[in-house]
Structure formats: structure tokens, C-alpha cells
Amino acid sequence: MTSAAETISRPVTPRGRKSARARADARFGMLLAGPALIFVLGLVAWPAIRTTVYSLQRVSFAGEERWAGLANFQTLFTDEQFRHALTTTVLYAVGFLLVSTLLGLGFALLLNTAFHGQWLARSLLIVPWACPWVMCGMIWKWFVDGEVGALNGALTSLGLIDHNAAPLSNTTGALVVAVLAGAWRQASFTGLLFLAGLQTIPKELPEAAMVDGTNAWQRLRHLTLPWLRPVIVVVVIVNTIFGFMQFDTIWALTQGGPGDATSVLSIYLYQQLFVYTNTGLGSATAVVLGGIALVLGFVFVKLLYRSNAITEGVE
């Protein structure tokens, strides 16, 4: 057995020195980030706290505040319009996530290959992302317009739809167009993230895989996608949050119509706050929407750390 004297006199291992240094670096980093952290917390925490308090009250724009407890949340979950908006939001977010992620990955894979005009194509990839969300909705509204829309005209000339059956005139078509409009813009940013990840793959790996006789699908499945795992998790986090929080594009495109076919939670929140001036119910909707985003964020961040751990273990 080792005596106490030997234990005390044992020199500090390099691992111990590294741990102490890491703790000192962490404290120094927190010291540097402290002012910005306090500012961000003050900027975000106060509105979040006030919204939560309002969600537990009956509030009017006249300034009257009465404690209501969970009555606003009970009203929400018994409201047919809220349940419909929640379902529509989930459908929109799933479609937005799938289309923007897959389309962005396709853009990245295409632009990662060498061809004439590659620099121009990479430059054009940023154009949709440079458009504000409202402008994106307006562009797509004109694009699918029943009278002058290019898409409607092309589908009519091919005999796929009737001239009067514009995509925005039916419930399914309006939701599909809303998904495509938002995903078109987000796919630009997603493509840039994936392209940056593809640039980090050592050129020797695909070349060695080709020498081993693998085809393009095998290289994508067993080399490219595992390498991009951390980027994929980040993309999923960002696209999911954008999908659940989307308002501008849908409002500019359909204003929640036809009927309430594209009325997502953000539009329901807007209507409660600014149309019906029901601050308590609108705040409760904001709390529910923020809670969904927070839970999803925690889940995906957990996946991100797990993905990094797997990658580090492989390396």
C-alpha cells in the first residue's frame, strides 16, 4: 500500500497540471464573457419574465392586470383554432426542416465539385439568404399568382392544373408553397454550412475510397455524412427553430389563408395580441412557442455534444 507521506510527496502529474490550467482558462474566459453575458441575459431575460407574468394574468392595453393563474393556458388548449395552429406549425416545421436541409445538402455537394463557373455559382448561393423573409414571401406570392405567376402559367401550359386552380387557392397547395418559400431561402444558408463542412474533408479520404472501388452513394453514406455529423446537427437545430418561429414569409404570402390553412402559432399569437388585443392569451401562446423551441434546442444541443464525442472518439 502507498503511505501518506509517499502520496503527499508524489509530484503533480501533467494531467493534473493540465486540469488546473483548463480551469484557470475557463475562469478567464468567463471573466471576459461576463459583461456580454450580463447584457444578453438582461436583454432576453426581462422580456421573457414579463411575457411569462402576462401569460398568468388577464391584461388589457388599458393597463388593467388581473391574476388568472393557468386560465390562459387552459383556454389555449381547449381552443380549436390554437390546436389547428399547433398542428399546422408542426407540419410546416417538419416540411421546412426536410426541404431546406436536403436542398442545402444538394447545393453543397454540387458546388463542392470542380466545374467552370464554380465561383459564380457559389456566389449566387448567398442571394436567397440575402433576401428578407418578407421579401421572400412577396416574391413567391407573385411567382405562384393565378394570373401572372410563372409557376402557375407553366403548370397550366403543361395541363397539370386548371387555369383557375392557383396553388394558393386551396389549403394543401398554400401550405406546400409556404414551406417551399421559406425553405428556398433557408436552403441557401444551409448550403453554405454544409459547403464549409465539406471543405474540411481531407482530399486523401475520397481518393482512397475511390481506389477501394466505392461508388458515389457509398462514399456519401460512409464517408461524407459521418464527417458532416456535427454540421448536420447544427443545421437541424437552426432549421427546426426557424421552422417553428416562422411568421414573415407566411404572412406576406397568405396571411394565414386560405381560411386558416397556413395559420401557424406565430400568426395565431399576432392575432391574439394585435387583432383581439388579448395580451394574456397572446403571452401564453408565446410561452408555449418559446417552450417548444427551448426543449427542441436542449435536445439538439445534447445530440450535438454526443456527435462531437463520437467524432473525437473516432479520431
XYZ file of N, CA and C in Angstrom, residues 52-309:
774
model
N -43.976 35.813 -19.395
C -44.465 34.730 -18.544
C -45.465 35.250 -17.514
N -45.183 36.427 -16.934
C -46.104 37.017 -15.958
C -47.423 37.374 -16.627
N -47.354 37.978 -17.821
C -48.577 38.323 -18.550
C -49.397 37.084 -18.890
N -48.704 35.950 -19.165
C -49.428 34.734 -19.522
C -50.254 34.202 -18.359
N -49.950 34.634 -17.141
C -50.691 34.214 -15.948
C -51.691 35.271 -15.487
N -51.902 36.289 -16.321
C -52.811 37.372 -15.975
C -53.794 37.626 -17.106
N -54.820 38.357 -16.790
C -55.721 38.909 -17.811
C -55.335 40.368 -17.959
N -54.734 40.689 -19.105
C -54.148 42.007 -19.315
C -54.837 42.661 -20.499
N -55.107 43.943 -20.364
C -55.660 44.727 -21.463
C -54.698 45.866 -21.768
N -54.827 46.427 -22.959
C -53.960 47.536 -23.334
C -54.259 48.787 -22.519
N -55.375 48.794 -21.808
C -55.688 49.925 -20.933
C -54.860 49.886 -19.652
N -54.132 48.780 -19.438
C -53.273 48.690 -18.267
C -53.851 47.853 -17.141
N -55.063 47.335 -17.323
C -55.685 46.523 -16.276
C -55.035 45.147 -16.238
N -54.630 44.722 -15.037
C -53.996 43.423 -14.852
C -54.701 42.679 -13.715
N -55.205 41.487 -14.020
C -55.851 40.646 -13.011
C -55.241 39.255 -13.071
N -54.938 38.706 -11.902
C -54.310 37.387 -11.843
C -55.289 36.330 -12.342
N -54.799 35.480 -13.238
C -55.656 34.450 -13.835
C -55.097 33.050 -13.656
N -53.885 32.925 -13.141
C -53.290 31.605 -12.972
C -53.061 30.923 -14.314
N -53.478 29.680 -14.416
C -53.305 28.895 -15.642
C -54.520 28.963 -16.559
N -55.411 29.923 -16.296
C -56.638 30.015 -17.091
C -56.341 30.257 -18.569
N -55.325 31.085 -18.860
C -54.985 31.355 -20.259
C -54.522 30.092 -20.969
N -53.739 29.271 -20.285
C -53.256 28.038 -20.896
C -54.404 27.037 -21.066
N -55.320 27.006 -20.123
C -56.493 26.147 -20.261
C -57.335 26.582 -21.454
N -57.478 27.889 -21.619
C -58.221 28.405 -22.769
C -57.535 28.033 -24.071
N -56.192 28.121 -24.075
C -55.436 27.794 -25.281
C -55.706 26.361 -25.721
N -55.494 25.427 -24.820
C -55.542 24.019 -25.203
C -56.965 23.501 -25.400
N -57.946 24.314 -25.083
C -59.329 23.969 -25.418
C -59.830 24.734 -26.637
N -58.974 25.605 -27.189
C -59.342 26.405 -28.349
C -59.029 25.619 -29.617
N -60.041 25.402 -30.438
C -59.860 24.647 -31.669
C -58.888 25.339 -32.616
N -58.930 26.661 -32.675
C -58.016 27.395 -33.546
C -56.563 27.217 -33.107
N -56.329 27.213 -31.786
C -54.964 27.016 -31.289
C -54.464 25.619 -31.646
N -55.310 24.603 -31.435
C -54.885 23.236 -31.756
C -54.612 23.085 -33.247
N -55.435 23.744 -34.057
C -55.191 23.703 -35.505
C -53.879 24.417 -35.847
N -53.631 25.563 -35.212
C -52.389 26.299 -35.456
C -51.170 25.489 -35.015
N -51.302 24.769 -33.898
C -50.200 23.939 -33.416
C -49.912 22.810 -34.397
N -50.967 22.162 -34.888
C -50.785 21.088 -35.869
C -50.159 21.618 -37.150
N -50.644 22.768 -37.618
C -50.098 23.373 -38.829
C -48.637 23.759 -38.632
N -48.303 24.257 -37.454
C -46.920 24.627 -37.167
C -46.004 23.419 -37.229
N -46.443 22.301 -36.652
C -45.626 21.080 -36.680
C -45.439 20.602 -38.117
N -46.523 20.593 -38.904
C -46.420 20.181 -40.302
C -45.494 21.097 -41.077
N -45.647 22.402 -40.853
C -44.788 23.360 -41.556
C -43.330 23.175 -41.145
N -43.076 23.030 -39.846
C -41.697 22.913 -39.369
C -41.026 21.654 -39.908
N -41.760 20.539 -39.942
C -41.191 19.295 -40.468
C -40.861 19.440 -41.953
N -41.816 19.986 -42.724
C -41.559 20.195 -44.136
C -40.424 21.168 -44.377
N -40.408 22.256 -43.617
C -39.343 23.258 -43.724
C -37.992 22.631 -43.425
N -37.916 21.815 -42.367
C -36.662 21.174 -41.986
C -36.173 20.228 -43.071
N -37.050 19.362 -43.565
C -36.640 18.371 -44.554
C -36.206 19.023 -45.857
N -37.029 19.938 -46.370
C -36.733 20.537 -47.672
C -35.479 21.409 -47.605
N -35.376 22.261 -46.607
C -34.222 23.162 -46.523
C -32.929 22.395 -46.272
N -32.987 21.327 -45.461
C -31.774 20.559 -45.169
C -31.322 19.758 -46.382
N -32.253 19.023 -47.007
C -31.882 18.199 -48.159
C -31.480 19.058 -49.352
N -32.206 20.152 -49.567
C -31.869 21.033 -50.687
C -30.518 21.699 -50.455
N -30.252 22.141 -49.215
C -28.961 22.739 -48.906
C -27.824 21.752 -49.061
N -28.040 20.494 -48.644
C -27.011 19.472 -48.819
C -26.746 19.219 -50.297
N -27.813 19.183 -51.097
C -27.632 19.008 -52.536
C -26.837 20.156 -53.155
N -27.166 21.388 -52.772
C -26.402 22.542 -53.260
C -24.922 22.411 -52.896
N -24.652 22.031 -51.646
C -23.274 21.947 -51.177
C -22.499 20.869 -51.934
N -23.112 19.704 -52.117
C -22.429 18.634 -52.836
C -22.145 19.035 -54.284
N -23.096 19.732 -54.893
C -22.903 20.174 -56.275
C -21.796 21.215 -56.367
N -21.802 22.185 -55.458
C -20.820 23.267 -55.522
C -19.460 22.860 -54.981
N -19.363 21.685 -54.389
C -18.067 21.207 -53.907
C -17.272 20.514 -55.002
N -17.924 20.243 -56.133
C -17.237 19.636 -57.264
C -16.692 20.724 -58.179
N -15.606 20.430 -58.866
C -14.960 21.422 -59.737
C -15.669 21.476 -61.088
N -16.043 22.674 -61.514
C -16.620 22.889 -62.838
C -16.435 24.355 -63.206
N -16.573 24.654 -64.475
C -16.420 26.029 -64.938
C -17.544 26.898 -64.369
N -17.158 28.044 -63.841
C -18.125 28.946 -63.239
C -18.486 28.593 -61.813
N -17.644 27.768 -61.185
C -17.937 27.355 -59.810
C -17.987 28.553 -58.864
N -17.076 29.488 -59.049
C -17.027 30.663 -58.172
C -18.312 31.482 -58.292
N -18.855 31.578 -59.517
C -20.084 32.337 -59.718
C -21.263 31.622 -59.059
N -21.319 30.308 -59.204
C -22.412 29.541 -58.592
C -22.365 29.650 -57.071
N -21.162 29.613 -56.507
C -21.043 29.751 -55.057
C -21.466 31.150 -54.611
N -21.181 32.137 -55.417
C -21.599 33.498 -55.073
C -23.109 33.641 -55.134
N -23.735 32.988 -56.130
C -25.191 33.079 -56.269
C -25.918 32.347 -55.154
N -25.242 31.414 -54.491
C -25.886 30.665 -53.427
C -26.332 31.564 -52.281
N -25.649 32.676 -52.089
C -25.964 33.565 -50.973
C -27.146 34.479 -51.289
N -27.552 34.563 -52.563
C -28.589 35.514 -52.957
C -29.911 35.284 -52.223
N -30.448 34.058 -52.170
C -31.710 33.892 -51.426
C -31.586 34.277 -49.957
N -30.448 33.955 -49.332
C -30.271 34.285 -47.920
C -30.214 35.790 -47.709
N -29.808 36.550 -48.726
C -29.738 38.000 -48.607
C -31.120 38.642 -48.658
N -32.124 37.901 -49.118
C -33.486 38.441 -49.185
C -34.134 38.390 -47.804
N -34.742 39.487 -47.352
C -35.509 39.417 -46.091
C -36.659 38.424 -46.209
N -37.089 37.899 -45.060
C -38.163 36.912 -45.073
C -39.433 37.469 -45.713
N -39.745 38.736 -45.454
C -40.957 39.332 -46.035
C -40.843 39.399 -47.548
N -39.674 39.823 -48.040
C -39.471 39.895 -49.487
C -39.559 38.511 -50.117
N -39.065 37.512 -49.410
C -39.150 36.138 -49.908
C -40.611 35.729 -50.097
N -41.457 36.075 -49.121
C -42.876 35.764 -49.249
C -43.523 36.496 -50.409
N -43.155 37.751 -50.604
C -43.723 38.525 -51.707
C -43.284 37.978 -53.055
N -42.015 37.582 -53.164
C -41.510 37.018 -54.424
C -42.285 35.755 -54.787
N -42.454 34.873 -53.805
C -43.166 33.624 -54.084
C -44.656 33.865 -54.309
N -45.206 34.890 -53.714
C -46.616 35.189 -53.962
C -46.837 35.569 -55.416
N -45.939 36.375 -55.974
C -46.030 36.718 -57.390
C -45.703 35.513 -58.266
N -44.777 34.674 -57.807
C -44.355 33.514 -58.578
C -45.501 32.533 -58.795
N -46.373 32.370 -57.794
C -47.472 31.405 -57.894
C -48.816 32.090 -58.114
N -48.804 33.377 -58.435
C -50.051 34.104 -58.648
C -50.874 33.461 -59.771
N -52.192 33.406 -59.564
C -53.057 32.744 -60.532
C -53.136 33.432 -61.876
N -52.865 34.740 -61.944
C -52.989 35.487 -63.195
C -51.654 35.672 -63.903
N -50.622 36.081 -63.151
C -49.345 36.411 -63.779
C -48.199 35.558 -63.271
N -48.472 34.577 -62.413
C -47.404 33.765 -61.833
C -46.755 32.843 -62.844
N -45.423 32.797 -62.829
C -44.691 31.948 -63.769
C -44.955 30.466 -63.498
N -44.991 30.077 -62.233
C -45.220 28.675 -61.906
C -46.622 28.245 -62.313
N -47.608 29.070 -62.023
C -48.979 28.738 -62.384
C -49.130 28.640 -63.898
N -48.465 29.565 -64.613
C -48.537 29.521 -66.074
C -47.890 28.277 -66.647
N -46.737 27.873 -66.072
C -46.056 26.674 -66.566
C -46.885 25.420 -66.309
N -47.451 25.307 -65.103
C -48.267 24.137 -64.787
C -49.536 24.088 -65.634
N -50.112 25.271 -65.931
C -51.310 25.323 -66.775
C -50.990 24.906 -68.202
N -49.849 25.396 -68.738
C -49.470 25.065 -70.109
C -49.161 23.579 -70.270
N -48.710 22.940 -69.192
C -48.432 21.504 -69.236
C -49.681 20.667 -68.982
N -50.786 21.343 -68.676
C -52.031 20.642 -68.426
C -52.109 19.969 -67.079
N -51.244 20.357 -66.160
C -51.227 19.734 -64.839
C -52.283 20.313 -63.911
N -52.625 21.596 -64.104
C -53.648 22.222 -63.272
C -54.552 23.054 -64.153
N -55.710 23.376 -63.636
C -56.629 24.268 -64.330
C -56.158 25.704 -64.152
N -56.512 26.558 -65.089
C -56.052 27.954 -65.035
C -56.505 28.648 -63.761
N -57.684 28.306 -63.281
C -58.213 28.971 -62.090
C -57.755 28.309 -60.780
N -57.052 27.174 -60.894
C -56.631 26.437 -59.699
C -55.221 26.865 -59.293
N -55.085 28.099 -58.874
C -53.789 28.583 -58.414
C -53.401 27.867 -57.119
N -52.102 27.623 -56.904
C -51.677 26.882 -55.699
C -52.143 27.508 -54.395
N -52.245 28.832 -54.350
C -52.630 29.486 -53.103
C -54.135 29.479 -52.865
N -54.895 28.933 -53.807
C -56.348 28.950 -53.655
C -56.884 27.731 -52.920
N -56.049 26.743 -52.651
C -56.508 25.572 -51.895
C -55.611 25.367 -50.688
N -56.136 24.660 -49.702
C -55.458 24.563 -48.412
C -54.121 23.822 -48.508
N -54.095 22.699 -49.210
C -52.862 21.920 -49.313
C -51.807 22.670 -50.112
N -52.230 23.238 -51.243
C -51.286 23.966 -52.085
C -50.683 25.165 -51.378
N -51.484 25.883 -50.593
C -50.980 27.053 -49.881
C -49.923 26.655 -48.862
N -50.147 25.559 -48.131
C -49.167 25.118 -47.135
C -47.889 24.639 -47.815
N -48.030 23.938 -48.935
C -46.848 23.467 -49.663
C -46.028 24.645 -50.173
N -46.692 25.644 -50.744
C -45.978 26.818 -51.248
C -45.311 27.569 -50.099
N -45.992 27.664 -48.962
C -45.390 28.336 -47.807
C -44.122 27.621 -47.347
N -44.156 26.293 -47.347
C -42.960 25.521 -46.988
C -41.843 25.767 -47.995
N -42.170 25.707 -49.275
C -41.160 25.897 -50.318
C -40.563 27.303 -50.276
N -41.411 28.309 -50.019
C -40.927 29.687 -49.978
C -39.916 29.878 -48.853
N -40.247 29.383 -47.655
C -39.316 29.518 -46.543
C -38.082 28.667 -46.722
N -38.270 27.419 -47.206
C -37.133 26.511 -47.370
C -36.192 26.985 -48.469
N -36.724 27.647 -49.497
C -35.871 28.179 -50.567
C -34.848 29.156 -50.012
N -35.280 30.010 -49.117
C -34.346 30.965 -48.517
C -33.404 30.273 -47.551
N -33.931 29.400 -46.697
C -33.105 28.766 -45.681
C -32.111 27.781 -46.286
N -32.450 27.173 -47.424
C -31.547 26.231 -48.070
C -30.250 26.905 -48.488
N -30.309 28.194 -48.769
C -29.099 28.938 -49.124
C -28.110 28.935 -47.960
N -28.594 29.290 -46.774
C -27.738 29.301 -45.595
C -27.280 27.893 -45.226
N -28.198 26.929 -45.326
C -27.851 25.543 -45.042
C -26.764 25.044 -45.985
N -26.885 25.396 -47.262
C -25.870 25.005 -48.233
C -24.499 25.568 -47.904
N -24.464 26.801 -47.424
C -23.178 27.395 -47.041
C -22.548 26.654 -45.874
N -23.369 26.249 -44.885
C -22.842 25.492 -43.748
C -22.297 24.139 -44.195
N -23.064 23.442 -45.017
C -22.607 22.144 -45.500
C -21.359 22.284 -46.375
N -21.330 23.323 -47.200
C -20.169 23.526 -48.066
C -18.913 23.776 -47.239
N -19.044 24.562 -46.170
C -17.903 24.784 -45.282
C -17.444 23.476 -44.646
N -18.407 22.608 -44.263
C -18.034 21.315 -43.698
C -17.351 20.418 -44.712
N -17.826 20.437 -45.957
C -17.211 19.619 -46.999
C -15.779 20.048 -47.289
N -15.501 21.337 -47.124
C -14.154 21.830 -47.388
C -13.135 21.299 -46.385
N -13.606 20.808 -45.239
C -12.683 20.309 -44.210
C -12.336 18.831 -44.405
N -12.996 18.141 -45.333
C -12.682 16.727 -45.571
C -11.342 16.624 -46.291
N -10.373 15.917 -45.740
C -9.075 15.762 -46.437
C -9.273 15.108 -47.803
N -8.613 15.631 -48.798
C -8.784 15.106 -50.153
C -8.328 13.653 -50.281
N -7.448 13.242 -49.374
C -6.933 11.875 -49.460
C -8.017 10.835 -49.178
N -8.998 11.199 -48.340
C -10.026 10.226 -47.963
C -10.918 9.834 -49.141
N -11.521 10.786 -49.888
C -12.314 10.366 -51.049
C -11.476 9.648 -52.099
N -10.228 10.079 -52.279
C -9.374 9.423 -53.271
C -9.089 7.981 -52.872
N -8.819 7.777 -51.587
C -8.570 6.407 -51.121
C -9.823 5.546 -51.255
N -10.978 6.147 -50.980
C -12.229 5.401 -51.115
C -12.495 5.022 -52.567
N -12.155 5.905 -53.498
C -12.333 5.600 -54.922
C -11.395 4.482 -55.355
N -10.178 4.499 -54.824
C -9.229 3.429 -55.138
C -9.753 2.085 -54.653
N -10.454 2.114 -53.513
C -11.017 0.878 -52.969
C -12.240 0.395 -53.736
N -12.674 1.169 -54.732
C -13.767 0.733 -55.586
C -15.144 1.134 -55.122
N -15.276 2.100 -54.230
C -16.588 2.536 -53.766
C -17.238 3.444 -54.800
N -18.565 3.419 -54.834
C -19.288 4.317 -55.734
C -19.670 5.597 -55.004
N -20.336 6.504 -55.712
C -20.652 7.819 -55.137
C -21.584 7.691 -53.927
N -22.582 6.801 -54.009
C -23.518 6.640 -52.896
C -22.810 6.090 -51.656
N -21.918 5.136 -51.833
C -21.183 4.571 -50.704
C -20.275 5.608 -50.056
N -19.647 6.445 -50.878
C -18.793 7.499 -50.309
C -19.630 8.514 -49.543
N -20.822 8.842 -50.075
C -21.698 9.782 -49.381
C -22.175 9.207 -48.056
N -22.555 7.943 -48.059
C -23.131 7.324 -46.869
C -22.091 7.024 -45.792
N -20.943 6.530 -46.196
C -19.971 6.040 -45.219
C -18.829 7.014 -44.948
N -18.692 8.050 -45.758
C -17.595 8.999 -45.552
C -18.112 10.417 -45.330
N -18.866 10.935 -46.305
C -19.258 12.344 -46.252
C -20.219 12.631 -45.106
N -21.307 11.875 -45.016
C -22.307 12.143 -43.979
C -21.760 11.932 -42.560
N -21.004 10.856 -42.275
C -20.410 10.765 -40.926
C -19.482 11.917 -40.610
N -18.733 12.391 -41.602
C -17.838 13.521 -41.373
C -18.624 14.792 -41.076
N -19.789 14.928 -41.718
C -20.610 16.128 -41.556
C -21.573 16.032 -40.371
N -21.453 14.992 -39.545
C -22.415 14.789 -38.471
C -22.575 16.018 -37.571
N -21.490 16.642 -37.081
C -21.686 17.845 -36.245
C -22.381 18.980 -36.990
N -22.049 19.152 -38.279
C -22.694 20.199 -39.074
C -24.175 19.887 -39.262
N -24.493 18.621 -39.473
C -25.889 18.219 -39.659
C -26.706 18.547 -38.420
N -26.148 18.278 -37.233
C -26.870 18.565 -36.002
C -27.121 20.063 -35.863
N -26.101 20.891 -36.162
C -26.269 22.347 -36.093
C -27.341 22.803 -37.078
N -27.302 22.266 -38.287
C -28.295 22.627 -39.306
C -29.698 22.244 -38.853
N -29.842 21.058 -38.264
C -31.153 20.616 -37.790
C -31.671 21.537 -36.689
N -30.785 21.939 -35.773
C -31.182 22.863 -34.705
C -31.698 24.169 -35.294
N -30.891 24.778 -36.157
C -31.242 26.087 -36.716
C -32.515 26.006 -37.546
N -32.605 25.006 -38.417
C -33.763 24.902 -39.306
C -35.045 24.569 -38.547
N -34.939 23.770 -37.495
C -36.123 23.460 -36.706
C -36.652 24.695 -35.995
N -35.746 25.465 -35.395
C -36.166 26.680 -34.696
C -36.767 27.686 -35.679
N -36.127 27.862 -36.827
C -36.668 28.774 -37.832
C -38.033 28.288 -38.311
N -38.202 26.983 -38.445
C -39.480 26.444 -38.896
C -40.604 26.717 -37.909
N -40.327 26.548 -36.611
C -41.364 26.776 -35.606
C -41.627 28.267 -35.399
N -40.642 29.116 -35.617
C -40.801 30.543 -35.359
C -41.222 31.340 -36.599
N -41.425 30.687 -37.713
C -41.672 31.407 -38.959
C -42.958 32.229 -38.905
N -42.861 33.472 -39.355
C -44.028 34.355 -39.421
C -44.012 35.190 -40.695
N -42.892 35.879 -40.946
C -42.836 36.896 -42.001
C -43.219 36.360 -43.368
N -42.588 35.256 -43.772
C -42.834 34.723 -45.113
C -44.278 34.278 -45.273
N -44.810 33.577 -44.268
C -46.183 33.086 -44.359
C -47.168 34.246 -44.370
N -46.907 35.260 -43.561
C -47.826 36.403 -43.511
C -47.826 37.168 -44.830
N -46.641 37.371 -45.409
C -46.565 38.078 -46.691
C -47.160 37.242 -47.817
N -47.114 35.928 -47.676
C -47.571 35.042 -48.742
C -49.077 34.798 -48.686
N -49.600 34.454 -47.505
C -51.009 34.051 -47.405
C -51.769 34.721 -46.272
N -51.070 35.371 -45.337
C -51.686 35.927 -44.128
C -52.491 34.864 -43.370
N -52.016 33.640 -43.432
C -52.667 32.545 -42.726
C -53.739 31.827 -43.515
N -54.059 32.298 -44.716
C -55.122 31.706 -45.509
C -54.614 30.667 -46.493
N -55.526 30.162 -47.347
C -56.966 30.470 -47.368
C -57.682 29.885 -46.147
N -58.584 30.647 -45.593
C -59.190 30.274 -44.318
C -58.134 30.351 -43.236
N -57.847 29.228 -42.604
C -56.771 29.165 -41.630
C -55.794 28.049 -41.990
N -55.663 27.772 -43.288
C -54.842 26.649 -43.755
C -53.370 26.825 -43.401
N -52.877 28.042 -43.406
C -51.468 28.288 -43.091
C -51.327 29.128 -41.826
N -52.322 29.067 -40.964
C -52.265 29.825 -39.720
C -51.414 29.052 -38.705
N -50.146 29.428 -38.594
C -49.234 28.789 -37.647
C -49.320 29.516 -36.306
N -48.577 29.026 -35.311
C -48.675 29.593 -33.968
C -48.264 31.059 -33.932
N -47.268 31.442 -34.720
C -46.831 32.841 -34.707
C -47.933 33.762 -35.227
N -48.695 33.302 -36.219
C -49.805 34.103 -36.729
C -50.938 34.127 -35.710
N -51.209 32.998 -35.072
C -52.215 32.959 -34.002
C -51.828 33.920 -32.883
N -50.550 33.956 -32.534
C -50.058 34.876 -31.497
C -50.284 36.333 -31.915
N -49.936 36.641 -33.170
C -50.126 38.008 -33.684
C -51.597 38.420 -33.616
N -52.472 37.519 -33.989
C -53.895 37.840 -33.972
C -54.401 38.077 -32.555
N -53.963 37.257 -31.608
C -54.395 37.437 -30.228
C -53.906 38.757 -29.645
N -52.670 39.127 -29.971
C -52.092 40.340 -29.396
C -52.601 41.608 -30.060
N -52.593 41.638 -31.378
C -52.813 42.900 -32.082
C -54.173 43.011 -32.775
N -54.866 41.907 -32.961
C -56.199 41.965 -33.558
C -57.261 41.923 -32.467
N -57.138 40.949 -31.545
C -58.117 40.815 -30.468
C -57.659 41.497 -29.182
N -56.449 42.059 -29.170
C -55.861 42.757 -28.008
C -55.974 41.927 -26.726
N -55.776 40.628 -26.863
C -55.807 39.731 -25.715
C -54.365 39.427 -25.325
N -53.797 40.308 -24.497
C -52.391 40.191 -24.152
C -52.096 38.922 -23.360
N -52.979 38.546 -22.449
C -52.752 37.351 -21.647
C -52.701 36.100 -22.489
N -53.666 35.929 -23.392
C -53.708 34.752 -24.241
C -52.552 34.752 -25.240
N -52.227 35.937 -25.775
C -51.096 36.033 -26.683
C -49.784 35.704 -25.992
N -49.628 36.172 -24.755
C -48.415 35.865 -23.998
C -48.325 34.381 -23.684
N -49.446 33.755 -23.373
C -49.450 32.314 -23.132
C -49.031 31.559 -24.399
N -49.497 32.031 -25.552
C -49.075 31.420 -26.814
C -47.579 31.569 -27.017
N -47.043 32.752 -26.689
C -45.604 32.978 -26.812
C -44.819 32.058 -25.884
N -45.335 31.838 -24.681
C -44.664 30.934 -23.736
C -44.653 29.513 -24.279
N -45.773 29.066 -24.826
C -45.831 27.717 -25.399
C -44.864 27.590 -26.565
N -44.861 28.585 -27.452
C -43.977 28.547 -28.610
C -42.516 28.594 -28.188
N -42.204 29.468 -27.226
C -40.837 29.530 -26.727
C -40.430 28.256 -26.012
N -41.370 27.646 -25.278
C -41.070 26.390 -24.600
C -40.750 25.271 -25.574
N -41.504 25.217 -26.676
C -41.234 24.205 -27.698
C -39.829 24.394 -28.270
N -39.487 25.640 -28.613
C -38.165 25.916 -29.164
C -37.062 25.608 -28.157
N -37.317 25.907 -26.871
C -36.314 25.657 -25.839
C -36.070 24.165 -25.658
N -37.138 23.392 -25.610
C -36.993 21.941 -25.445
C -36.266 21.334 -26.637
N -36.670 21.735 -27.831
C -36.002 21.220 -29.023
C -34.534 21.632 -29.054
N -34.259 22.862 -28.614
C -32.874 23.315 -28.567
C -32.032 22.470 -27.630
N -32.568 22.168 -26.441
C -31.839 21.330 -25.483
C -31.596 19.937 -26.062
N -32.610 19.376 -26.703
C -32.472 18.033 -27.269
C -31.388 18.010 -28.339
N -31.428 19.002 -29.231
C -30.468 19.003 -30.324
C -29.059 19.349 -29.854
N -28.935 20.213 -28.841
C -27.612 20.503 -28.290
C -27.027 19.245 -27.652
N -27.883 18.461 -26.976
C -27.430 17.185 -26.418
C -26.929 16.280 -27.530
N -27.657 16.245 -28.630
C -27.217 15.445 -29.766
C -25.922 15.969 -30.344
N -25.761 17.293 -30.341
C -24.548 17.899 -30.868
C -23.338 17.478 -30.044
N -23.442 17.547 -28.717
C -22.327 17.148 -27.865
C -22.035 15.656 -28.009
N -23.100 14.871 -28.138
C -22.895 13.442 -28.350
C -22.203 13.182 -29.666
N -22.593 13.950 -30.706
C -21.963 13.809 -32.016
C -20.493 14.172 -31.960
N -20.174 15.256 -31.234
C -18.764 15.644 -31.095
C -17.970 14.588 -30.344
N -18.607 14.006 -29.317
C -17.921 12.961 -28.546
C -17.622 11.744 -29.409
